[in-house]
mmCIF file of N, CA, C and O in Angstrom:
data_model
loop_
_atom_site.group_PDB
_atom_site.id
_atom_site.type_symbol
_atom_site.label_atom_id
_atom_site.label_comp_id
_atom_site.label_asym_id
_atom_site.label_seq_id
_atom_site.Cartn_x
_atom_site.Cartn_y
_atom_site.Cartn_z
ATOM 1 N N UNK L 1164 -18.382 -21.820 31.234
ATOM 2 C CA UNK L 1164 -17.055 -22.336 30.863
ATOM 3 C C UNK L 1164 -16.028 -21.178 30.828
ATOM 4 O O UNK L 1164 -16.321 -20.086 30.332
ATOM 5 N N UNK L 1165 -14.830 -21.509 31.237
ATOM 6 C CA UNK L 1165 -13.775 -20.541 31.230
ATOM 7 C C UNK L 1165 -13.222 -20.381 29.832
ATOM 8 O O UNK L 1165 -13.145 -21.309 29.072
ATOM 9 N N UNK L 1166 -12.812 -19.149 29.496
ATOM 10 C CA UNK L 1166 -12.148 -18.884 28.205
ATOM 11 C C UNK L 1166 -10.614 -18.948 28.345
ATOM 12 O O UNK L 1166 -9.898 -18.728 27.395
ATOM 13 N N UNK L 1167 -10.179 -19.263 29.555
ATOM 14 C CA UNK L 1167 -8.713 -19.331 29.809
ATOM 15 C C UNK L 1167 -8.228 -20.717 29.269
ATOM 16 O O UNK L 1167 -8.817 -21.746 29.496
ATOM 17 N N UNK L 1168 -7.122 -20.687 28.566
ATOM 18 C CA UNK L 1168 -6.549 -21.931 28.030
ATOM 19 C C UNK L 1168 -5.823 -22.679 29.147
ATOM 20 O O UNK L 1168 -5.285 -22.097 30.083
ATOM 21 N N UNK L 1169 -5.775 -24.009 29.030
ATOM 22 C CA UNK L 1169 -5.093 -24.837 29.985
ATOM 23 C C UNK L 1169 -3.591 -24.707 29.821
ATOM 24 O O UNK L 1169 -3.109 -24.242 28.751
ATOM 25 N N UNK L 1170 -2.817 -25.154 30.801
ATOM 26 C CA UNK L 1170 -1.364 -25.095 30.642
ATOM 27 C C UNK L 1170 -0.875 -25.886 29.404
ATOM 28 O O UNK L 1170 0.039 -25.451 28.770
ATOM 29 N N UNK L 1171 -1.560 -26.974 29.064
ATOM 30 C CA UNK L 1171 -1.198 -27.757 27.861
ATOM 31 C C UNK L 1171 -1.324 -26.875 26.624
ATOM 32 O O UNK L 1171 -0.449 -26.816 25.759
ATOM 33 N N UNK L 1172 -2.436 -26.165 26.491
ATOM 34 C CA UNK L 1172 -2.694 -25.338 25.316
ATOM 35 C C UNK L 1172 -1.823 -24.065 25.292
ATOM 36 O O UNK L 1172 -1.361 -23.698 24.208
ATOM 37 N N UNK L 1173 -1.534 -23.529 26.454
ATOM 38 C CA UNK L 1173 -0.636 -22.349 26.504
ATOM 39 C C UNK L 1173 0.767 -22.761 26.089
ATOM 40 O O UNK L 1173 1.433 -22.028 25.366
ATOM 41 N N UNK L 1174 1.221 -23.893 26.558
ATOM 42 C CA UNK L 1174 2.571 -24.334 26.209
ATOM 43 C C UNK L 1174 2.639 -24.562 24.711
ATOM 44 O O UNK L 1174 3.653 -24.219 24.083
ATOM 45 N N UNK L 1175 1.578 -25.116 24.134
ATOM 46 C CA UNK L 1175 1.568 -25.327 22.661
ATOM 47 C C UNK L 1175 1.690 -24.055 21.888
ATOM 48 O O UNK L 1175 2.465 -23.939 20.949
ATOM 49 N N UNK L 1176 0.966 -23.027 22.335
ATOM 50 C CA UNK L 1176 1.026 -21.737 21.662
ATOM 51 C C UNK L 1176 2.421 -21.154 21.769
ATOM 52 O O UNK L 1176 2.972 -20.622 20.780
ATOM 53 N N UNK L 1177 3.021 -21.223 22.953
ATOM 54 C CA UNK L 1177 4.359 -20.689 23.146
ATOM 55 C C UNK L 1177 5.401 -21.489 22.330
ATOM 56 O O UNK L 1177 6.328 -20.880 21.757
ATOM 57 N N UNK L 1178 5.273 -22.783 22.305
ATOM 58 C CA UNK L 1178 6.289 -23.631 21.584
ATOM 59 C C UNK L 1178 6.135 -23.497 20.088
ATOM 60 O O UNK L 1178 7.184 -23.477 19.387
ATOM 61 N N UNK L 1179 4.950 -23.495 19.605
ATOM 62 C CA UNK L 1179 4.785 -23.462 18.135
ATOM 63 C C UNK L 1179 4.820 -22.057 17.598
ATOM 64 O O UNK L 1179 5.265 -21.847 16.486
ATOM 65 N N UNK L 1180 4.369 -21.085 18.387
ATOM 66 C CA UNK L 1180 4.394 -19.718 17.916
ATOM 67 C C UNK L 1180 3.471 -19.477 16.746
ATOM 68 O O UNK L 1180 2.808 -20.386 16.227
ATOM 69 N N UNK L 1181 3.433 -18.259 16.287
ATOM 70 C CA UNK L 1181 2.629 -17.904 15.151
ATOM 71 C C UNK L 1181 3.336 -18.309 13.897
ATOM 72 O O UNK L 1181 4.512 -18.161 13.773
ATOM 73 N N UNK L 1182 2.620 -18.840 12.939
ATOM 74 C CA UNK L 1182 3.188 -19.132 11.596
ATOM 75 C C UNK L 1182 4.039 -20.377 11.534
ATOM 76 O O UNK L 1182 4.841 -20.487 10.647
ATOM 77 N N UNK L 1183 3.903 -21.295 12.521
ATOM 78 C CA UNK L 1183 4.710 -22.532 12.434
ATOM 79 C C UNK L 1183 4.299 -23.362 11.188
ATOM 80 O O UNK L 1183 5.127 -24.084 10.648
ATOM 81 N N UNK L 1184 3.081 -23.183 10.765
ATOM 82 C CA UNK L 1184 2.581 -23.810 9.508
ATOM 83 C C UNK L 1184 2.768 -25.297 9.457
ATOM 84 O O UNK L 1184 3.098 -25.836 8.397
ATOM 85 N N UNK L 1185 2.607 -25.997 10.532
ATOM 86 C CA UNK L 1185 2.718 -27.458 10.543
ATOM 87 C C UNK L 1185 4.126 -27.985 10.531
ATOM 88 O O UNK L 1185 4.351 -29.155 10.365
ATOM 89 N N UNK L 1186 5.127 -27.102 10.732
ATOM 90 C CA UNK L 1186 6.522 -27.517 10.723
ATOM 91 C C UNK L 1186 6.937 -28.181 12.009
ATOM 92 O O UNK L 1186 7.949 -28.819 12.106
ATOM 93 N N UNK L 1187 6.152 -27.942 13.080
ATOM 94 C CA UNK L 1187 6.423 -28.515 14.416
ATOM 95 C C UNK L 1187 5.334 -29.498 14.772
ATOM 96 O O UNK L 1187 4.156 -29.152 14.708
ATOM 97 N N UNK L 1188 5.719 -30.694 15.172
ATOM 98 C CA UNK L 1188 4.769 -31.703 15.670
ATOM 99 C C UNK L 1188 4.899 -31.729 17.160
ATOM 100 O O UNK L 1188 5.969 -32.011 17.690
ATOM 101 N N UNK L 1189 3.856 -31.399 17.855
ATOM 102 C CA UNK L 1189 3.891 -31.315 19.326
ATOM 103 C C UNK L 1189 3.068 -32.422 19.930
ATOM 104 O O UNK L 1189 1.868 -32.547 19.728
ATOM 105 N N UNK L 1190 3.746 -33.275 20.686
ATOM 106 C CA UNK L 1190 3.064 -34.347 21.419
ATOM 107 C C UNK L 1190 3.174 -34.058 22.915
ATOM 108 O O UNK L 1190 4.214 -33.646 23.425
ATOM 109 N N UNK L 1191 2.051 -34.179 23.592
ATOM 110 C CA UNK L 1191 1.967 -33.856 25.002
ATOM 111 C C UNK L 1191 1.775 -35.149 25.762
ATOM 112 O O UNK L 1191 1.037 -36.054 25.368
ATOM 113 N N UNK L 1192 2.496 -35.303 26.918
ATOM 114 C CA UNK L 1192 2.308 -36.423 27.858
ATOM 115 C C UNK L 1192 1.638 -35.907 29.057
ATOM 116 O O UNK L 1192 2.174 -35.090 29.806
ATOM 117 N N UNK L 1193 0.407 -36.371 29.300
ATOM 118 C CA UNK L 1193 -0.446 -35.839 30.359
ATOM 119 C C UNK L 1193 -1.047 -37.023 31.140
ATOM 120 O O UNK L 1193 -1.230 -38.076 30.646
ATOM 121 N N UNK L 1194 -1.331 -36.777 32.456
ATOM 122 C CA UNK L 1194 -1.853 -37.838 33.310
ATOM 123 C C UNK L 1194 -3.298 -38.126 33.093
ATOM 124 O O UNK L 1194 -3.836 -39.146 33.605
ATOM 125 N N UNK L 1195 -4.038 -37.340 32.364
ATOM 126 C CA UNK L 1195 -5.485 -37.421 32.242
ATOM 127 C C UNK L 1195 -5.921 -37.628 30.789
ATOM 128 O O UNK L 1195 -5.502 -36.976 29.853
ATOM 129 N N UNK L 1196 -6.887 -38.555 30.600
ATOM 130 C CA UNK L 1196 -7.437 -38.815 29.257
ATOM 131 C C UNK L 1196 -8.224 -37.617 28.738
ATOM 132 O O UNK L 1196 -8.341 -37.470 27.538
ATOM 133 N N UNK L 1197 -8.705 -36.774 29.586
ATOM 134 C CA UNK L 1197 -9.494 -35.607 29.159
ATOM 135 C C UNK L 1197 -8.629 -34.646 28.312
ATOM 136 O O UNK L 1197 -9.155 -33.882 27.477
ATOM 137 N N UNK L 1198 -7.343 -34.678 28.451
ATOM 138 C CA UNK L 1198 -6.473 -33.810 27.672
ATOM 139 C C UNK L 1198 -6.459 -34.220 26.211
ATOM 140 O O UNK L 1198 -6.240 -33.372 25.321
ATOM 141 N N UNK L 1199 -6.725 -35.473 25.913
ATOM 142 C CA UNK L 1199 -6.849 -35.916 24.510
ATOM 143 C C UNK L 1199 -8.081 -35.248 23.889
ATOM 144 O O UNK L 1199 -8.029 -34.704 22.782
ATOM 145 N N UNK L 1200 -9.202 -35.250 24.623
ATOM 146 C CA UNK L 1200 -10.395 -34.604 24.134
ATOM 147 C C UNK L 1200 -10.210 -33.101 23.987
ATOM 148 O O UNK L 1200 -10.605 -32.509 22.978
ATOM 149 N N UNK L 1201 -9.548 -32.504 24.950
ATOM 150 C CA UNK L 1201 -9.305 -31.029 24.866
ATOM 151 C C UNK L 1201 -8.487 -30.698 23.651
ATOM 152 O O UNK L 1201 -8.825 -29.746 22.922
ATOM 153 N N UNK L 1202 -7.458 -31.420 23.360
ATOM 154 C CA UNK L 1202 -6.572 -31.125 22.242
ATOM 155 C C UNK L 1202 -7.267 -31.305 20.886
ATOM 156 O O UNK L 1202 -6.880 -30.744 19.903
ATOM 157 N N UNK L 1203 -8.301 -32.147 20.865
ATOM 158 C CA UNK L 1203 -9.042 -32.406 19.625
ATOM 159 C C UNK L 1203 -10.107 -31.412 19.314
ATOM 160 O O UNK L 1203 -10.670 -31.389 18.216
ATOM 161 N N UNK L 1204 -10.391 -30.517 20.225
ATOM 162 C CA UNK L 1204 -11.450 -29.513 20.039
ATOM 163 C C UNK L 1204 -11.102 -28.538 18.877
ATOM 164 O O UNK L 1204 -9.961 -28.095 18.789
ATOM 165 N N UNK L 1205 -12.047 -28.251 18.013
ATOM 166 C CA UNK L 1205 -11.816 -27.406 16.868
ATOM 167 C C UNK L 1205 -11.314 -25.981 17.275
ATOM 168 O O UNK L 1205 -10.540 -25.366 16.487
ATOM 169 N N UNK L 1206 -11.674 -25.512 18.435
ATOM 170 C CA UNK L 1206 -11.237 -24.167 18.850
ATOM 171 C C UNK L 1206 -9.730 -24.081 19.042
ATOM 172 O O UNK L 1206 -9.157 -23.003 19.015
ATOM 173 N N UNK L 1207 -9.072 -25.273 19.217
ATOM 174 C CA UNK L 1207 -7.641 -25.259 19.456
ATOM 175 C C UNK L 1207 -6.870 -25.592 18.177
ATOM 176 O O UNK L 1207 -5.888 -26.349 18.175
ATOM 177 N N UNK L 1208 -7.300 -24.980 17.063
ATOM 178 C CA UNK L 1208 -6.615 -25.104 15.802
ATOM 179 C C UNK L 1208 -6.542 -23.705 15.185
ATOM 180 O O UNK L 1208 -7.395 -22.883 15.461
ATOM 181 N N UNK L 1209 -5.486 -23.474 14.419
ATOM 182 C CA UNK L 1209 -5.371 -22.134 13.818
ATOM 183 C C UNK L 1209 -6.179 -22.028 12.543
ATOM 184 O O UNK L 1209 -6.852 -22.981 12.137
ATOM 185 N N UNK L 1210 -6.139 -20.904 11.871
ATOM 186 C CA UNK L 1210 -6.931 -20.682 10.647
ATOM 187 C C UNK L 1210 -6.586 -21.635 9.510
ATOM 188 O O UNK L 1210 -7.480 -21.986 8.727
ATOM 189 N N UNK L 1211 -5.373 -22.144 9.490
ATOM 190 C CA UNK L 1211 -4.973 -23.071 8.420
ATOM 191 C C UNK L 1211 -5.357 -24.506 8.798
ATOM 192 O O UNK L 1211 -5.185 -25.419 8.006
ATOM 193 N N UNK L 1212 -5.914 -24.667 9.970
ATOM 194 C CA UNK L 1212 -6.338 -26.036 10.426
ATOM 195 C C UNK L 1212 -5.314 -26.829 11.201
ATOM 196 O O UNK L 1212 -5.559 -28.004 11.543
ATOM 197 N N UNK L 1213 -4.137 -26.239 11.473
ATOM 198 C CA UNK L 1213 -3.107 -26.905 12.275
ATOM 199 C C UNK L 1213 -3.477 -26.830 13.752
ATOM 200 O O UNK L 1213 -3.773 -25.756 14.247
ATOM 201 N N UNK L 1214 -3.442 -27.951 14.427
ATOM 202 C CA UNK L 1214 -3.775 -28.029 15.819
ATOM 203 C C UNK L 1214 -2.690 -27.458 16.716
ATOM 204 O O UNK L 1214 -1.464 -27.592 16.371
ATOM 205 N N UNK L 1215 -3.076 -26.912 17.843
ATOM 206 C CA UNK L 1215 -2.072 -26.419 18.808
ATOM 207 C C UNK L 1215 -1.246 -27.607 19.352
ATOM 208 O O UNK L 1215 0.008 -27.590 19.367
ATOM 209 N N UNK L 1216 -1.923 -28.667 19.770
ATOM 210 C CA UNK L 1216 -1.284 -29.879 20.231
ATOM 211 C C UNK L 1216 -1.678 -30.973 19.243
ATOM 212 O O UNK L 1216 -2.847 -31.250 19.011
ATOM 213 N N UNK L 1217 -0.698 -31.605 18.630
ATOM 214 C CA UNK L 1217 -0.969 -32.586 17.557
ATOM 215 C C UNK L 1217 -1.319 -33.977 18.076
ATOM 216 O O UNK L 1217 -2.111 -34.649 17.467
ATOM 217 N N UNK L 1218 -0.776 -34.328 19.211
ATOM 218 C CA UNK L 1218 -1.017 -35.699 19.787
ATOM 219 C C UNK L 1218 -0.878 -35.611 21.299
ATOM 220 O O UNK L 1218 -0.032 -34.879 21.801
ATOM 221 N N UNK L 1219 -1.678 -36.464 21.956
ATOM 222 C CA UNK L 1219 -1.605 -36.538 23.438
ATOM 223 C C UNK L 1219 -1.591 -37.992 23.829
ATOM 224 O O UNK L 1219 -2.412 -38.754 23.301
ATOM 225 N N UNK L 1220 -0.639 -38.377 24.687
ATOM 226 C CA UNK L 1220 -0.691 -39.723 25.296
ATOM 227 C C UNK L 1220 -0.657 -39.531 26.799
ATOM 228 O O UNK L 1220 -0.204 -38.535 27.303
ATOM 229 N N UNK L 1221 -1.214 -40.512 27.474
ATOM 230 C CA UNK L 1221 -1.246 -40.456 28.940
ATOM 231 C C UNK L 1221 0.077 -40.987 29.496
ATOM 232 O O UNK L 1221 0.815 -41.670 28.798
ATOM 233 N N UNK L 1222 0.343 -40.664 30.748
ATOM 234 C CA UNK L 1222 1.543 -41.187 31.378
ATOM 235 C C UNK L 1222 1.492 -42.690 31.435
ATOM 236 O O UNK L 1222 2.520 -43.360 31.281
ATOM 237 N N UNK L 1223 0.304 -43.279 31.644
ATOM 238 C CA UNK L 1223 0.155 -44.732 31.639
ATOM 239 C C UNK L 1223 0.511 -45.320 30.297
ATOM 240 O O UNK L 1223 1.112 -46.383 30.241
ATOM 241 N N UNK L 1224 0.095 -44.673 29.229
ATOM 242 C CA UNK L 1224 0.442 -45.159 27.867
ATOM 243 C C UNK L 1224 1.920 -45.038 27.598
ATOM 244 O O UNK L 1224 2.509 -45.922 26.965
ATOM 245 N N UNK L 1225 2.546 -44.007 28.116
ATOM 246 C CA UNK L 1225 4.021 -43.851 27.955
ATOM 247 C C UNK L 1225 4.755 -44.986 28.715
ATOM 248 O O UNK L 1225 5.664 -45.572 28.146
ATOM 249 N N UNK L 1226 4.333 -45.290 29.922
ATOM 250 C CA UNK L 1226 4.927 -46.387 30.654
ATOM 251 C C UNK L 1226 4.761 -47.691 29.931
ATOM 252 O O UNK L 1226 5.702 -48.483 29.791
ATOM 253 N N UNK L 1227 3.552 -47.944 29.349
ATOM 254 C CA UNK L 1227 3.317 -49.165 28.588
ATOM 255 C C UNK L 1227 4.246 -49.238 27.335
ATOM 256 O O UNK L 1227 4.766 -50.319 27.064
ATOM 257 N N UNK L 1228 4.436 -48.128 26.672
ATOM 258 C CA UNK L 1228 5.320 -48.106 25.528
ATOM 259 C C UNK L 1228 6.781 -48.451 25.947
ATOM 260 O O UNK L 1228 7.453 -49.222 25.237
ATOM 261 N N UNK L 1229 7.195 -47.881 27.030
ATOM 262 C CA UNK L 1229 8.560 -48.147 27.543
ATOM 263 C C UNK L 1229 8.702 -49.616 27.917
ATOM 264 O O UNK L 1229 9.700 -50.216 27.635
ATOM 265 N N UNK L 1230 7.720 -50.151 28.593
ATOM 266 C CA UNK L 1230 7.784 -51.561 29.000
ATOM 267 C C UNK L 1230 7.724 -52.519 27.835
ATOM 268 O O UNK L 1230 8.333 -53.576 27.861
ATOM 269 N N UNK L 1231 7.024 -52.158 26.777
ATOM 270 C CA UNK L 1231 6.925 -53.017 25.606
ATOM 271 C C UNK L 1231 8.211 -53.000 24.789
ATOM 272 O O UNK L 1231 8.542 -54.010 24.131
ATOM 273 N N UNK L 1232 8.941 -51.898 24.794
ATOM 274 C CA UNK L 1232 10.139 -51.719 24.015
ATOM 275 C C UNK L 1232 11.288 -51.146 24.869
ATOM 276 O O UNK L 1232 11.773 -50.057 24.555
ATOM 277 N N UNK L 1233 11.689 -51.852 25.899
ATOM 278 C CA UNK L 1233 12.712 -51.269 26.822
ATOM 279 C C UNK L 1233 14.062 -50.949 26.163
ATOM 280 O O UNK L 1233 14.704 -49.992 26.518
ATOM 281 N N UNK L 1234 14.471 -51.737 25.169
ATOM 282 C CA UNK L 1234 15.732 -51.520 24.533
ATOM 283 C C UNK L 1234 15.766 -50.207 23.745
ATOM 284 O O UNK L 1234 16.743 -49.494 23.714
ATOM 285 N N UNK L 1235 14.615 -49.902 23.090
ATOM 286 C CA UNK L 1235 14.533 -48.651 22.317
ATOM 287 C C UNK L 1235 14.668 -47.458 23.224
ATOM 288 O O UNK L 1235 15.215 -46.417 22.860
ATOM 289 N N UNK L 1236 14.109 -47.547 24.429
ATOM 290 C CA UNK L 1236 14.093 -46.435 25.379
ATOM 291 C C UNK L 1236 15.311 -46.432 26.287
ATOM 292 O O UNK L 1236 15.481 -45.467 27.053
ATOM 293 N N UNK L 1237 16.050 -47.510 26.312
ATOM 294 C CA UNK L 1237 17.163 -47.681 27.225
ATOM 295 C C UNK L 1237 16.727 -47.480 28.670
ATOM 296 O O UNK L 1237 17.371 -46.812 29.431
ATOM 297 N N UNK L 1238 15.580 -48.122 28.961
ATOM 298 C CA UNK L 1238 14.996 -47.958 30.321
ATOM 299 C C UNK L 1238 14.427 -49.299 30.742
ATOM 300 O O UNK L 1238 13.588 -49.865 30.018
ATOM 301 N N UNK L 1239 14.870 -49.803 31.833
ATOM 302 C CA UNK L 1239 14.440 -51.113 32.332
ATOM 303 C C UNK L 1239 13.916 -50.914 33.759
ATOM 304 O O UNK L 1239 14.689 -50.780 34.695
ATOM 305 N N UNK L 1240 12.599 -50.846 33.900
ATOM 306 C CA UNK L 1240 11.987 -50.565 35.219
ATOM 307 C C UNK L 1240 12.389 -51.602 36.245
ATOM 308 O O UNK L 1240 12.538 -51.254 37.419
ATOM 309 N N UNK L 1241 12.581 -52.857 35.836
ATOM 310 C CA UNK L 1241 12.875 -53.878 36.820
ATOM 311 C C UNK L 1241 14.243 -53.703 37.436
ATOM 312 O O UNK L 1241 14.546 -54.241 38.477
ATOM 313 N N UNK L 1242 15.115 -52.938 36.827
ATOM 314 C CA UNK L 1242 16.439 -52.665 37.314
ATOM 315 C C UNK L 1242 16.522 -51.460 38.229
ATOM 316 O O UNK L 1242 17.559 -51.214 38.828
ATOM 317 N N UNK L 1243 15.406 -50.701 38.282
ATOM 318 C CA UNK L 1243 15.445 -49.483 39.159
ATOM 319 C C UNK L 1243 15.295 -49.919 40.657
ATOM 320 O O UNK L 1243 14.612 -50.837 40.993
ATOM 321 N N UNK L 1244 15.986 -49.194 41.476
ATOM 322 C CA UNK L 1244 15.924 -49.458 42.923
ATOM 323 C C UNK L 1244 14.706 -48.787 43.550
ATOM 324 O O UNK L 1244 14.326 -47.695 43.116
ATOM 325 N N UNK L 1245 14.134 -49.413 44.564
ATOM 326 C CA UNK L 1245 13.042 -48.849 45.291
ATOM 327 C C UNK L 1245 13.505 -47.635 46.055
ATOM 328 O O UNK L 1245 14.603 -47.651 46.637
ATOM 329 N N UNK L 1246 12.724 -46.566 46.090
ATOM 330 C CA UNK L 1246 13.106 -45.367 46.883
ATOM 331 C C UNK L 1246 11.865 -44.929 47.626
ATOM 332 O O UNK L 1246 10.712 -45.107 47.184
ATOM 333 N N UNK L 1247 12.101 -44.286 48.760
ATOM 334 C CA UNK L 1247 11.017 -43.757 49.568
ATOM 335 C C UNK L 1247 10.516 -42.467 48.872
ATOM 336 O O UNK L 1247 11.287 -41.715 48.283
ATOM 337 N N UNK L 1248 9.199 -42.253 48.926
ATOM 338 C CA UNK L 1248 8.648 -41.029 48.367
ATOM 339 C C UNK L 1248 8.946 -39.892 49.281
ATOM 340 O O UNK L 1248 8.945 -39.978 50.538
ATOM 341 N N UNK L 1249 9.277 -38.763 48.693
ATOM 342 C CA UNK L 1249 9.507 -37.522 49.475
ATOM 343 C C UNK L 1249 8.256 -36.693 49.441
ATOM 344 O O UNK L 1249 7.636 -36.499 48.421
ATOM 345 N N UNK L 1250 7.874 -36.213 50.615
ATOM 346 C CA UNK L 1250 6.686 -35.364 50.712
ATOM 347 C C UNK L 1250 7.123 -33.926 50.844
ATOM 348 O O UNK L 1250 7.966 -33.619 51.676
ATOM 349 N N UNK L 1251 6.562 -33.062 50.074
ATOM 350 C CA UNK L 1251 6.874 -31.637 50.144
ATOM 351 C C UNK L 1251 5.863 -30.909 50.971
ATOM 352 O O UNK L 1251 4.710 -31.110 50.893
#
């Protein structure tokens, strides 16, 4: 196993910094359910027990939240126009 942290965990360390002491709640939106498992690992918590990433939801879960409560998000998918995908 690699000892290198994932981009999710590196971003958490940079955003929270040392000594945040639970003052920052960091939620990550990721495409993969495995990121939830990764964030829950004990190795990704500081000495005081605060996690690097506090919560993880998938992109699918975010879309479901927006569709369930479109007025709160001011986003209505049915009103969006179809567009061609651009390939890089």
